[in-house]
Short mmCIF file of N, CA and C in Angstrom, two decimals:
data_model
loop_
_atom_site.label_atom_id
_atom_site.label_comp_id
_atom_site.label_asym_id
_atom_site.label_seq_id
_atom_site.Cartn_x
_atom_site.Cartn_y
_atom_site.Cartn_z
N MET A 153 -9.05 16.71 12.85
CA MET A 153 -9.26 15.75 13.91
C MET A 153 -8.23 15.96 15.00
N THR A 154 -8.68 15.77 16.23
CA THR A 154 -7.77 16.01 17.33
C THR A 154 -6.99 14.78 17.75
N GLY A 155 -7.52 13.60 17.53
CA GLY A 155 -6.81 12.40 17.94
C GLY A 155 -7.22 11.21 17.11
N THR A 156 -6.50 10.12 17.30
CA THR A 156 -6.77 8.96 16.48
C THR A 156 -8.12 8.34 16.80
N ARG A 157 -8.57 8.40 18.06
CA ARG A 157 -9.87 7.83 18.41
C ARG A 157 -11.00 8.57 17.69
N GLU A 158 -10.95 9.90 17.75
CA GLU A 158 -11.96 10.70 17.08
C GLU A 158 -11.91 10.51 15.57
N GLN A 159 -10.72 10.41 15.05
CA GLN A 159 -10.53 10.21 13.62
C GLN A 159 -11.12 8.86 13.20
N HIS A 160 -10.87 7.83 14.00
CA HIS A 160 -11.40 6.49 13.72
C HIS A 160 -12.94 6.52 13.72
N GLU A 161 -13.53 7.17 14.69
CA GLU A 161 -14.99 7.25 14.77
C GLU A 161 -15.56 8.03 13.59
N PHE A 162 -14.85 9.07 13.17
CA PHE A 162 -15.28 9.87 12.03
C PHE A 162 -15.25 9.03 10.75
N ILE A 163 -14.22 8.22 10.59
CA ILE A 163 -14.11 7.34 9.42
C ILE A 163 -15.24 6.32 9.43
N LYS A 164 -15.52 5.72 10.59
CA LYS A 164 -16.62 4.75 10.68
C LYS A 164 -17.95 5.41 10.32
N MET A 165 -18.17 6.63 10.80
CA MET A 165 -19.42 7.33 10.50
C MET A 165 -19.54 7.59 9.00
N ARG A 166 -18.45 8.06 8.39
CA ARG A 166 -18.49 8.33 6.95
C ARG A 166 -18.73 7.05 6.15
N LEU A 167 -18.14 5.95 6.59
CA LEU A 167 -18.38 4.67 5.91
C LEU A 167 -19.84 4.26 6.03
N ARG A 168 -20.42 4.42 7.21
CA ARG A 168 -21.84 4.08 7.39
C ARG A 168 -22.70 4.93 6.46
N LEU A 169 -22.41 6.21 6.38
CA LEU A 169 -23.17 7.10 5.50
C LEU A 169 -23.01 6.71 4.03
N ALA A 170 -21.88 6.11 3.70
CA ALA A 170 -21.62 5.67 2.33
C ALA A 170 -22.16 4.26 2.08
N GLY A 171 -22.81 3.67 3.10
CA GLY A 171 -23.37 2.33 2.96
C GLY A 171 -22.37 1.21 3.10
N SER A 172 -21.30 1.46 3.83
CA SER A 172 -20.25 0.47 4.00
C SER A 172 -19.83 0.42 5.46
N SER A 173 -18.79 -0.33 5.73
CA SER A 173 -18.24 -0.44 7.09
C SER A 173 -16.82 -0.98 7.00
N LEU A 174 -16.13 -0.95 8.13
CA LEU A 174 -14.80 -1.53 8.17
C LEU A 174 -14.87 -3.04 7.91
N ALA A 175 -15.93 -3.68 8.41
CA ALA A 175 -16.10 -5.12 8.18
C ALA A 175 -16.30 -5.43 6.70
N CYS A 176 -17.06 -4.58 6.01
CA CYS A 176 -17.26 -4.77 4.56
C CYS A 176 -15.93 -4.68 3.82
N ILE A 177 -15.12 -3.71 4.20
CA ILE A 177 -13.81 -3.55 3.57
C ILE A 177 -12.96 -4.78 3.83
N ALA A 178 -12.99 -5.29 5.06
CA ALA A 178 -12.22 -6.49 5.39
C ALA A 178 -12.66 -7.67 4.51
N ARG A 179 -13.97 -7.85 4.34
CA ARG A 179 -14.46 -8.94 3.49
C ARG A 179 -13.99 -8.76 2.05
N GLU A 180 -14.07 -7.53 1.54
CA GLU A 180 -13.64 -7.28 0.16
C GLU A 180 -12.16 -7.58 -0.04
N LEU A 181 -11.36 -7.28 0.99
CA LEU A 181 -9.92 -7.51 0.89
C LEU A 181 -9.51 -8.92 1.29
N GLY A 182 -10.45 -9.67 1.86
CA GLY A 182 -10.14 -11.03 2.29
C GLY A 182 -9.24 -11.09 3.51
N ILE A 183 -9.42 -10.14 4.43
CA ILE A 183 -8.59 -10.09 5.63
C ILE A 183 -9.48 -9.99 6.87
N GLN A 184 -8.87 -10.11 8.03
CA GLN A 184 -9.60 -10.04 9.28
C GLN A 184 -10.08 -8.61 9.56
N PRO A 185 -11.31 -8.46 10.06
CA PRO A 185 -11.82 -7.12 10.40
C PRO A 185 -10.94 -6.40 11.43
N THR A 186 -10.31 -7.15 12.33
CA THR A 186 -9.46 -6.50 13.33
C THR A 186 -8.26 -5.81 12.69
N THR A 187 -7.80 -6.33 11.57
CA THR A 187 -6.68 -5.70 10.86
C THR A 187 -7.09 -4.36 10.28
N VAL A 188 -8.29 -4.29 9.71
CA VAL A 188 -8.81 -3.03 9.16
C VAL A 188 -9.04 -2.04 10.29
N THR A 189 -9.61 -2.51 11.40
CA THR A 189 -9.86 -1.63 12.54
C THR A 189 -8.55 -1.08 13.09
N ALA A 190 -7.55 -1.92 13.24
CA ALA A 190 -6.26 -1.48 13.77
C ALA A 190 -5.63 -0.43 12.86
N THR A 191 -5.80 -0.58 11.56
CA THR A 191 -5.27 0.41 10.62
C THR A 191 -6.03 1.73 10.75
N SER A 192 -7.35 1.66 10.84
CA SER A 192 -8.15 2.86 10.99
C SER A 192 -7.83 3.59 12.29
N GLN A 193 -7.56 2.83 13.35
CA GLN A 193 -7.25 3.42 14.65
C GLN A 193 -5.83 3.96 14.73
N GLY A 194 -5.01 3.66 13.75
CA GLY A 194 -3.64 4.13 13.76
C GLY A 194 -2.67 3.22 14.50
N LYS A 195 -3.11 2.03 14.86
CA LYS A 195 -2.25 1.10 15.58
C LYS A 195 -1.31 0.35 14.66
N ARG A 196 -1.65 0.32 13.36
CA ARG A 196 -0.78 -0.30 12.36
C ARG A 196 -0.95 0.44 11.05
N ARG A 197 -0.01 0.23 10.14
CA ARG A 197 -0.05 0.87 8.83
C ARG A 197 -0.23 -0.18 7.75
N SER A 198 -1.07 0.15 6.80
CA SER A 198 -1.23 -0.69 5.61
C SER A 198 -1.73 0.20 4.49
N ARG A 199 -0.90 0.44 3.53
CA ARG A 199 -1.32 1.28 2.40
C ARG A 199 -2.51 0.66 1.67
N ARG A 200 -2.52 -0.66 1.56
CA ARG A 200 -3.61 -1.35 0.87
C ARG A 200 -4.95 -1.06 1.58
N ILE A 201 -4.97 -1.18 2.90
CA ILE A 201 -6.19 -0.94 3.66
C ILE A 201 -6.54 0.54 3.64
N GLU A 202 -5.56 1.40 3.83
CA GLU A 202 -5.81 2.85 3.80
C GLU A 202 -6.40 3.26 2.46
N GLN A 203 -5.88 2.71 1.37
CA GLN A 203 -6.40 3.04 0.04
C GLN A 203 -7.81 2.52 -0.14
N ALA A 204 -8.11 1.33 0.38
CA ALA A 204 -9.46 0.77 0.25
C ALA A 204 -10.48 1.63 1.01
N ILE A 205 -10.12 2.07 2.21
CA ILE A 205 -11.02 2.93 2.99
C ILE A 205 -11.24 4.24 2.25
N ALA A 206 -10.16 4.85 1.80
CA ALA A 206 -10.25 6.13 1.09
C ALA A 206 -11.08 6.01 -0.18
N ARG A 207 -10.89 4.92 -0.90
CA ARG A 207 -11.66 4.69 -2.13
C ARG A 207 -13.16 4.66 -1.83
N LYS A 208 -13.54 3.96 -0.76
CA LYS A 208 -14.95 3.88 -0.37
C LYS A 208 -15.52 5.25 -0.05
N LEU A 209 -14.66 6.12 0.48
CA LEU A 209 -15.10 7.45 0.89
C LEU A 209 -14.91 8.50 -0.20
N GLY A 210 -14.33 8.10 -1.32
CA GLY A 210 -14.13 9.02 -2.42
C GLY A 210 -13.11 10.09 -2.14
N CYS A 211 -12.06 9.71 -1.41
CA CYS A 211 -11.01 10.68 -1.10
C CYS A 211 -9.66 9.96 -1.17
N THR A 212 -8.63 10.61 -0.69
CA THR A 212 -7.29 10.01 -0.70
C THR A 212 -6.91 9.61 0.72
N PRO A 213 -6.01 8.64 0.85
CA PRO A 213 -5.52 8.30 2.19
C PRO A 213 -4.87 9.51 2.88
N GLN A 214 -4.21 10.35 2.09
CA GLN A 214 -3.56 11.53 2.66
C GLN A 214 -4.55 12.46 3.32
N SER A 215 -5.76 12.55 2.78
CA SER A 215 -6.75 13.45 3.39
C SER A 215 -7.35 12.84 4.66
N LEU A 216 -7.37 11.51 4.76
CA LEU A 216 -7.88 10.86 5.97
C LEU A 216 -6.85 10.81 7.09
N TRP A 217 -5.60 10.58 6.73
CA TRP A 217 -4.53 10.46 7.72
C TRP A 217 -3.36 11.35 7.33
N PRO A 218 -3.52 12.67 7.36
CA PRO A 218 -2.44 13.56 6.91
C PRO A 218 -1.15 13.40 7.70
N ALA A 219 -1.25 13.13 8.99
CA ALA A 219 -0.03 13.00 9.80
C ALA A 219 0.79 11.78 9.36
N ARG A 220 0.14 10.71 8.99
CA ARG A 220 0.85 9.51 8.54
C ARG A 220 1.66 9.79 7.29
N TYR A 221 1.07 10.53 6.39
CA TYR A 221 1.74 10.78 5.12
C TYR A 221 2.74 11.92 5.22
N ASP A 222 2.52 12.85 6.14
CA ASP A 222 3.53 13.89 6.38
C ASP A 222 4.78 13.26 6.94
N GLU A 223 4.62 12.27 7.86
CA GLU A 223 5.76 11.56 8.42
C GLU A 223 6.52 10.81 7.34
N THR A 224 5.79 10.14 6.46
CA THR A 224 6.41 9.37 5.39
C THR A 224 7.20 10.29 4.47
N ALA A 225 6.59 11.43 4.13
CA ALA A 225 7.27 12.38 3.25
C ALA A 225 8.54 12.90 3.91
N SER A 226 8.48 13.18 5.20
CA SER A 226 9.66 13.67 5.92
C SER A 226 10.76 12.62 5.96
N GLU A 227 10.37 11.36 6.19
CA GLU A 227 11.35 10.28 6.25
C GLU A 227 12.03 10.06 4.90
N GLU A 228 11.29 10.31 3.82
CA GLU A 228 11.85 10.10 2.49
C GLU A 228 12.55 11.35 1.95
N GLY A 229 12.55 12.41 2.75
CA GLY A 229 13.19 13.65 2.32
C GLY A 229 12.34 14.45 1.38
N LEU A 230 11.04 14.18 1.33
CA LEU A 230 10.13 14.95 0.47
C LEU A 230 9.54 16.09 1.25
N PRO A 231 9.09 17.14 0.56
CA PRO A 231 8.50 18.28 1.27
C PRO A 231 7.21 17.95 1.96
#
C-alpha cells in the first residue's frame, strides 16, 4: 500500500468481501464506529481494534499495518 487512505479503503473492501464492515466491528466491540474508522485510517492506535479487524480478515495486524509494527519494534529495540 502506498498510503494510509489507500490502505484504509483496501481494508474496508476486504471486510465487505468477508461479509463485515468497520461498523460491525464497532458493534461487536461495543465502541463508536468513528473510533474503529480512525484506527483503520491510521489516525489513532488501538491494538484491540487492530486485532479485531485482522481477525475478521484472517490475518495479523502486522500484515495489515506493517509500518505501525515496525515502528513499535524499533522503539522497543527489537529487530
